[in-house]
Amino acid sequence: MTSMEPNEGSFILHSEEDKKGKLKPVHVVDVPGHSRLRPKLDEFLPQAAGVVFVVDSVEFLPNCRPASEYLYEILTKASVVKKKVPVLLLCNKVDKVTAHTAEFIRKQLEKEIDKLRTSRTAVSDADISNEYTLGVPGEPFAFSQCHNRVIVAEASGLTGEISQLEKFIRENVKP
């Protein structure tokens, strides 16, 4: 469901509900991707153990450019780069027939970020900022060049297939 305010709470991971012993809840903050709400993300990034960037695999192509711009902003933020905050690029709705594959989405985002990197590097040479640059100069951009780890995974909120998301959370969020 689309929201216009950040939602936050602590949860027990679905895959751990049946485990015996002490359950370790995870604190999650959901910041909507709407452009007017993006500054809200800055309130939470300094404490973030990981970032999950959700992409709609069905509606990806019409949203590729704005998604790339937002992801670029996140990947160049000092609070993300300095702490090497891992980023999970989560392709949702993969259960749909018309969904694009995670590999296709990864490649398209890398191409778009490469274009952004080129245009923004030219602008930022004249503008001093505290943001970091992405990639290796002279080479096409790839997520593997980022200072922090970027992982691409698939999920389906509808069917409840979120095992890759839970794995990312458990690996990166310490109780």
mmCIF file of N, CA and C in Angstrom, residues 73-149:
data_model
loop_
_atom_site.group_PDB
_atom_site.id
_atom_site.type_symbol
_atom_site.label_atom_id
_atom_site.label_comp_id
_atom_site.label_asym_id
_atom_site.label_seq_id
_atom_site.Cartn_x
_atom_site.Cartn_y
_atom_site.Cartn_z
ATOM 1 N N GLU A 73 21.169 9.102 -5.615
ATOM 2 C CA GLU A 73 21.239 9.976 -4.434
ATOM 3 C C GLU A 73 21.632 9.184 -3.192
ATOM 4 N N ILE A 74 21.021 8.038 -3.012
ATOM 5 C CA ILE A 74 21.301 7.204 -1.833
ATOM 6 C C ILE A 74 22.747 6.701 -1.864
ATOM 7 N N LEU A 75 23.182 6.207 -3.023
ATOM 8 C CA LEU A 75 24.516 5.617 -3.134
ATOM 9 C C LEU A 75 25.646 6.635 -3.026
ATOM 10 N N THR A 76 25.339 7.933 -3.169
ATOM 11 C CA THR A 76 26.377 8.964 -3.075
ATOM 12 C C THR A 76 26.293 9.758 -1.772
ATOM 13 N N LYS A 77 25.385 9.411 -0.902
ATOM 14 C CA LYS A 77 25.264 10.114 0.385
ATOM 15 C C LYS A 77 26.411 9.728 1.307
ATOM 16 N N ALA A 78 26.986 10.732 1.953
ATOM 17 C CA ALA A 78 28.096 10.494 2.867
ATOM 18 C C ALA A 78 27.711 9.515 3.970
ATOM 19 N N SER A 79 26.480 9.618 4.480
ATOM 20 C CA SER A 79 26.049 8.740 5.575
ATOM 21 C C SER A 79 25.979 7.279 5.151
ATOM 22 N N VAL A 80 25.826 7.020 3.866
ATOM 23 C CA VAL A 80 25.780 5.649 3.351
ATOM 24 C C VAL A 80 27.196 5.171 2.994
ATOM 25 N N VAL A 81 27.954 6.033 2.327
ATOM 26 C CA VAL A 81 29.285 5.646 1.855
ATOM 27 C C VAL A 81 30.269 5.475 3.011
ATOM 28 N N LYS A 82 30.295 6.430 3.934
ATOM 29 C CA LYS A 82 31.272 6.380 5.035
ATOM 30 C C LYS A 82 31.088 5.146 5.910
ATOM 31 N N LYS A 83 29.835 4.793 6.185
ATOM 32 C CA LYS A 83 29.559 3.621 7.021
ATOM 33 C C LYS A 83 29.481 2.332 6.207
ATOM 34 N N LYS A 84 29.647 2.450 4.882
ATOM 35 C CA LYS A 84 29.533 1.294 3.979
ATOM 36 C C LYS A 84 28.233 0.530 4.223
ATOM 37 N N VAL A 85 27.144 1.288 4.275
ATOM 38 C CA VAL A 85 25.823 0.702 4.514
ATOM 39 C C VAL A 85 25.448 -0.171 3.315
ATOM 40 N N PRO A 86 25.172 -1.455 3.533
ATOM 41 C CA PRO A 86 24.793 -2.313 2.413
ATOM 42 C C PRO A 86 23.413 -1.939 1.876
ATOM 43 N N VAL A 87 23.256 -2.101 0.572
ATOM 44 C CA VAL A 87 21.992 -1.769 -0.095
ATOM 45 C C VAL A 87 21.465 -3.015 -0.795
ATOM 46 N N LEU A 88 20.202 -3.313 -0.528
ATOM 47 C CA LEU A 88 19.521 -4.410 -1.223
ATOM 48 C C LEU A 88 18.577 -3.785 -2.235
ATOM 49 N N LEU A 89 18.811 -4.062 -3.502
ATOM 50 C CA LEU A 89 17.913 -3.628 -4.567
ATOM 51 C C LEU A 89 16.900 -4.754 -4.731
ATOM 52 N N LEU A 90 15.705 -4.556 -4.176
ATOM 53 C CA LEU A 90 14.702 -5.610 -4.112
ATOM 54 C C LEU A 90 13.657 -5.437 -5.204
ATOM 55 N N CYS A 91 13.638 -6.357 -6.135
ATOM 56 C CA CYS A 91 12.692 -6.337 -7.247
ATOM 57 C C CYS A 91 11.421 -7.054 -6.805
ATOM 58 N N ASN A 92 10.369 -6.291 -6.562
ATOM 59 C CA ASN A 92 9.112 -6.838 -6.055
ATOM 60 C C ASN A 92 8.176 -7.210 -7.205
ATOM 61 N N LYS A 93 7.189 -8.007 -6.913
ATOM 62 C CA LYS A 93 6.153 -8.456 -7.860
ATOM 63 C C LYS A 93 6.697 -9.393 -8.933
ATOM 64 N N VAL A 94 7.738 -10.148 -8.607
ATOM 65 C CA VAL A 94 8.317 -11.067 -9.592
ATOM 66 C C VAL A 94 7.395 -12.236 -9.912
ATOM 67 N N ASP A 95 6.332 -12.393 -9.142
ATOM 68 C CA ASP A 95 5.357 -13.453 -9.397
ATOM 69 C C ASP A 95 4.462 -13.138 -10.599
ATOM 70 N N LYS A 96 4.446 -11.892 -11.030
ATOM 71 C CA LYS A 96 3.593 -11.481 -12.152
ATOM 72 C C LYS A 96 4.226 -11.868 -13.491
ATOM 73 N N VAL A 97 3.394 -12.271 -14.431
ATOM 74 C CA VAL A 97 3.861 -12.689 -15.755
ATOM 75 C C VAL A 97 4.599 -11.559 -16.475
ATOM 76 N N THR A 98 4.147 -10.334 -16.281
ATOM 77 C CA THR A 98 4.732 -9.189 -16.981
ATOM 78 C C THR A 98 5.920 -8.564 -16.247
ATOM 79 N N ALA A 99 6.384 -9.196 -15.183
ATOM 80 C CA ALA A 99 7.503 -8.661 -14.404
ATOM 81 C C ALA A 99 8.816 -8.787 -15.179
ATOM 82 N N HIS A 100 9.659 -7.778 -15.023
ATOM 83 C CA HIS A 100 11.011 -7.836 -15.578
ATOM 84 C C HIS A 100 11.898 -8.610 -14.597
ATOM 85 N N THR A 101 12.937 -9.240 -15.122
ATOM 86 C CA THR A 101 13.837 -10.007 -14.262
ATOM 87 C C THR A 101 14.740 -9.070 -13.460
ATOM 88 N N ALA A 102 15.258 -9.577 -12.372
ATOM 89 C CA ALA A 102 16.174 -8.794 -11.546
ATOM 90 C C ALA A 102 17.426 -8.421 -12.344
ATOM 91 N N GLU A 103 17.888 -9.326 -13.178
ATOM 92 C CA GLU A 103 19.073 -9.065 -14.009
ATOM 93 C C GLU A 103 18.822 -7.913 -14.985
ATOM 94 N N PHE A 104 17.647 -7.907 -15.637
ATOM 95 C CA PHE A 104 17.282 -6.822 -16.555
ATOM 96 C C PHE A 104 17.228 -5.497 -15.800
ATOM 97 N N ILE A 105 16.591 -5.503 -14.648
ATOM 98 C CA ILE A 105 16.459 -4.283 -13.851
ATOM 99 C C ILE A 105 17.831 -3.789 -13.412
ATOM 100 N N ARG A 106 18.692 -4.698 -12.973
ATOM 101 C CA ARG A 106 20.053 -4.309 -12.574
ATOM 102 C C ARG A 106 20.785 -3.620 -13.717
ATOM 103 N N LYS A 107 20.745 -4.236 -14.896
ATOM 104 C CA LYS A 107 21.449 -3.672 -16.058
ATOM 105 C C LYS A 107 20.898 -2.307 -16.449
ATOM 106 N N GLN A 108 19.576 -2.168 -16.442
ATOM 107 C CA GLN A 108 18.957 -0.881 -16.811
ATOM 108 C C GLN A 108 19.314 0.204 -15.800
ATOM 109 N N LEU A 109 19.282 -0.128 -14.519
ATOM 110 C CA LEU A 109 19.640 0.854 -13.493
ATOM 111 C C LEU A 109 21.111 1.253 -13.609
ATOM 112 N N GLU A 110 21.972 0.292 -13.892
ATOM 113 C CA GLU A 110 23.388 0.616 -14.080
ATOM 114 C C GLU A 110 23.586 1.556 -15.263
ATOM 115 N N LYS A 111 22.876 1.312 -16.360
ATOM 116 C CA LYS A 111 22.979 2.197 -17.535
ATOM 117 C C LYS A 111 22.506 3.606 -17.204
ATOM 118 N N GLU A 112 21.372 3.704 -16.523
ATOM 119 C CA GLU A 112 20.826 5.020 -16.166
ATOM 120 C C GLU A 112 21.727 5.751 -15.175
ATOM 121 N N ILE A 113 22.248 5.031 -14.208
ATOM 122 C CA ILE A 113 23.148 5.651 -13.233
ATOM 123 C C ILE A 113 24.435 6.094 -13.913
ATOM 124 N N ASP A 114 24.890 5.344 -14.906
ATOM 125 C CA ASP A 114 26.076 5.750 -15.664
ATOM 126 C C ASP A 114 25.829 7.088 -16.359
ATOM 127 N N LYS A 115 24.648 7.257 -16.944
ATOM 128 C CA LYS A 115 24.296 8.541 -17.586
ATOM 129 C C LYS A 115 24.256 9.660 -16.547
ATOM 130 N N LEU A 116 23.637 9.391 -15.412
ATOM 131 C CA LEU A 116 23.549 10.396 -14.337
ATOM 132 C C LEU A 116 24.936 10.759 -13.824
ATOM 133 N N ARG A 117 25.748 9.755 -13.658
ATOM 134 C CA ARG A 117 27.105 9.960 -13.154
ATOM 135 C C ARG A 117 27.885 10.900 -14.071
ATOM 136 N N THR A 118 27.760 10.687 -15.371
ATOM 137 C CA THR A 118 28.447 11.519 -16.352
ATOM 138 C C THR A 118 27.964 12.960 -16.286
ATOM 139 N N SER A 119 26.638 13.139 -16.285
ATOM 140 C CA SER A 119 26.095 14.503 -16.278
ATOM 141 C C SER A 119 26.325 15.196 -14.938
ATOM 142 N N ARG A 120 26.200 14.489 -13.832
ATOM 143 C CA ARG A 120 26.360 15.110 -12.511
ATOM 144 C C ARG A 120 27.816 15.361 -12.166
ATOM 145 N N THR A 121 28.715 14.547 -12.685
ATOM 146 C CA THR A 121 30.141 14.775 -12.440
ATOM 147 C C THR A 121 30.570 16.072 -13.107
ATOM 148 N N ALA A 122 30.074 16.331 -14.309
ATOM 149 C CA ALA A 122 30.393 17.570 -15.009
ATOM 150 C C ALA A 122 29.890 18.776 -14.230
ATOM 151 N N VAL A 123 28.713 18.675 -13.662
ATOM 152 C CA VAL A 123 28.132 19.770 -12.889
ATOM 153 C C VAL A 123 28.865 19.930 -11.564
ATOM 154 N N SER A 124 29.153 18.813 -10.878
ATOM 155 C CA SER A 124 29.739 18.908 -9.538
ATOM 156 C C SER A 124 31.202 19.337 -9.546
ATOM 157 N N ASP A 125 31.872 19.283 -10.702
ATOM 158 C CA ASP A 125 33.244 19.781 -10.762
ATOM 159 C C ASP A 125 33.295 21.267 -10.430
ATOM 160 N N ALA A 126 32.227 21.969 -10.787
ATOM 161 C CA ALA A 126 32.154 23.399 -10.504
ATOM 162 C C ALA A 126 31.463 23.672 -9.170
ATOM 163 N N ASP A 127 30.919 22.653 -8.554
ATOM 164 C CA ASP A 127 30.133 22.793 -7.333
ATOM 165 C C ASP A 127 30.707 21.891 -6.251
ATOM 166 N N ILE A 128 31.187 22.480 -5.174
ATOM 167 C CA ILE A 128 31.769 21.689 -4.098
ATOM 168 C C ILE A 128 30.637 21.089 -3.256
ATOM 169 N N SER A 129 30.664 19.781 -3.116
ATOM 170 C CA SER A 129 29.626 19.126 -2.302
ATOM 171 C C SER A 129 30.273 18.032 -1.485
ATOM 172 N N ASN A 130 29.543 17.526 -0.494
ATOM 173 C CA ASN A 130 30.091 16.467 0.342
ATOM 174 C C ASN A 130 29.653 15.090 -0.136
ATOM 175 N N GLU A 131 29.061 15.024 -1.309
ATOM 176 C CA GLU A 131 28.633 13.739 -1.824
ATOM 177 C C GLU A 131 29.801 13.039 -2.517
ATOM 178 N N TYR A 132 29.685 11.747 -2.631
ATOM 179 C CA TYR A 132 30.729 10.932 -3.239
ATOM 180 C C TYR A 132 30.392 10.640 -4.686
ATOM 181 N N THR A 133 31.425 10.365 -5.463
ATOM 182 C CA THR A 133 31.186 9.990 -6.852
ATOM 183 C C THR A 133 31.074 8.474 -6.930
ATOM 184 N N LEU A 134 30.419 8.018 -7.965
ATOM 185 C CA LEU A 134 30.209 6.583 -8.153
ATOM 186 C C LEU A 134 31.074 6.055 -9.274
ATOM 187 N N GLY A 135 31.475 4.818 -9.123
ATOM 188 C CA GLY A 135 32.128 4.108 -10.215
ATOM 189 C C GLY A 135 33.593 4.433 -10.408
ATOM 190 N N VAL A 136 34.113 3.881 -11.492
ATOM 191 C CA VAL A 136 35.507 4.049 -11.873
ATOM 192 C C VAL A 136 35.548 4.959 -13.099
ATOM 193 N N PRO A 137 36.287 6.082 -13.033
ATOM 194 C CA PRO A 137 36.354 6.987 -14.182
ATOM 195 C C PRO A 137 36.790 6.259 -15.452
ATOM 196 N N GLY A 138 36.077 6.518 -16.537
ATOM 197 C CA GLY A 138 36.413 5.921 -17.820
ATOM 198 C C GLY A 138 35.807 4.553 -18.071
ATOM 199 N N GLU A 139 35.114 3.998 -17.074
ATOM 200 C CA GLU A 139 34.476 2.688 -17.232
ATOM 201 C C GLU A 139 32.975 2.827 -17.040
ATOM 202 N N PRO A 140 32.190 1.993 -17.751
ATOM 203 C CA PRO A 140 30.738 2.022 -17.511
ATOM 204 C C PRO A 140 30.443 1.660 -16.057
ATOM 205 N N PHE A 141 29.445 2.307 -15.482
ATOM 206 C CA PHE A 141 29.104 2.064 -14.086
ATOM 207 C C PHE A 141 28.556 0.660 -13.871
ATOM 208 N N ALA A 142 28.951 0.053 -12.745
ATOM 209 C CA ALA A 142 28.391 -1.213 -12.295
ATOM 210 C C ALA A 142 28.267 -1.133 -10.774
ATOM 211 N N PHE A 143 27.249 -1.761 -10.223
ATOM 212 C CA PHE A 143 27.050 -1.738 -8.778
ATOM 213 C C PHE A 143 28.251 -2.309 -8.031
ATOM 214 N N SER A 144 28.985 -3.209 -8.666
ATOM 215 C CA SER A 144 30.164 -3.812 -8.028
ATOM 216 C C SER A 144 31.256 -2.776 -7.746
ATOM 217 N N GLN A 145 31.183 -1.605 -8.360
ATOM 218 C CA GLN A 145 32.178 -0.549 -8.157
ATOM 219 C C GLN A 145 31.852 0.343 -6.955
ATOM 220 N N CYS A 146 30.707 0.162 -6.348
ATOM 221 C CA CYS A 146 30.295 1.013 -5.226
ATOM 222 C C CYS A 146 31.183 0.763 -4.007
ATOM 223 N N HIS A 147 31.305 1.776 -3.170
ATOM 224 C CA HIS A 147 32.077 1.660 -1.931
ATOM 225 C C HIS A 147 31.429 0.665 -0.976
ATOM 226 N N ASN A 148 30.117 0.602 -1.017
ATOM 227 C CA ASN A 148 29.370 -0.321 -0.164
ATOM 228 C C ASN A 148 28.810 -1.452 -1.023
ATOM 229 N N ARG A 149 28.375 -2.505 -0.357
ATOM 230 C CA ARG A 149 27.846 -3.678 -1.054
ATOM 231 C C ARG A 149 26.440 -3.383 -1.576
#
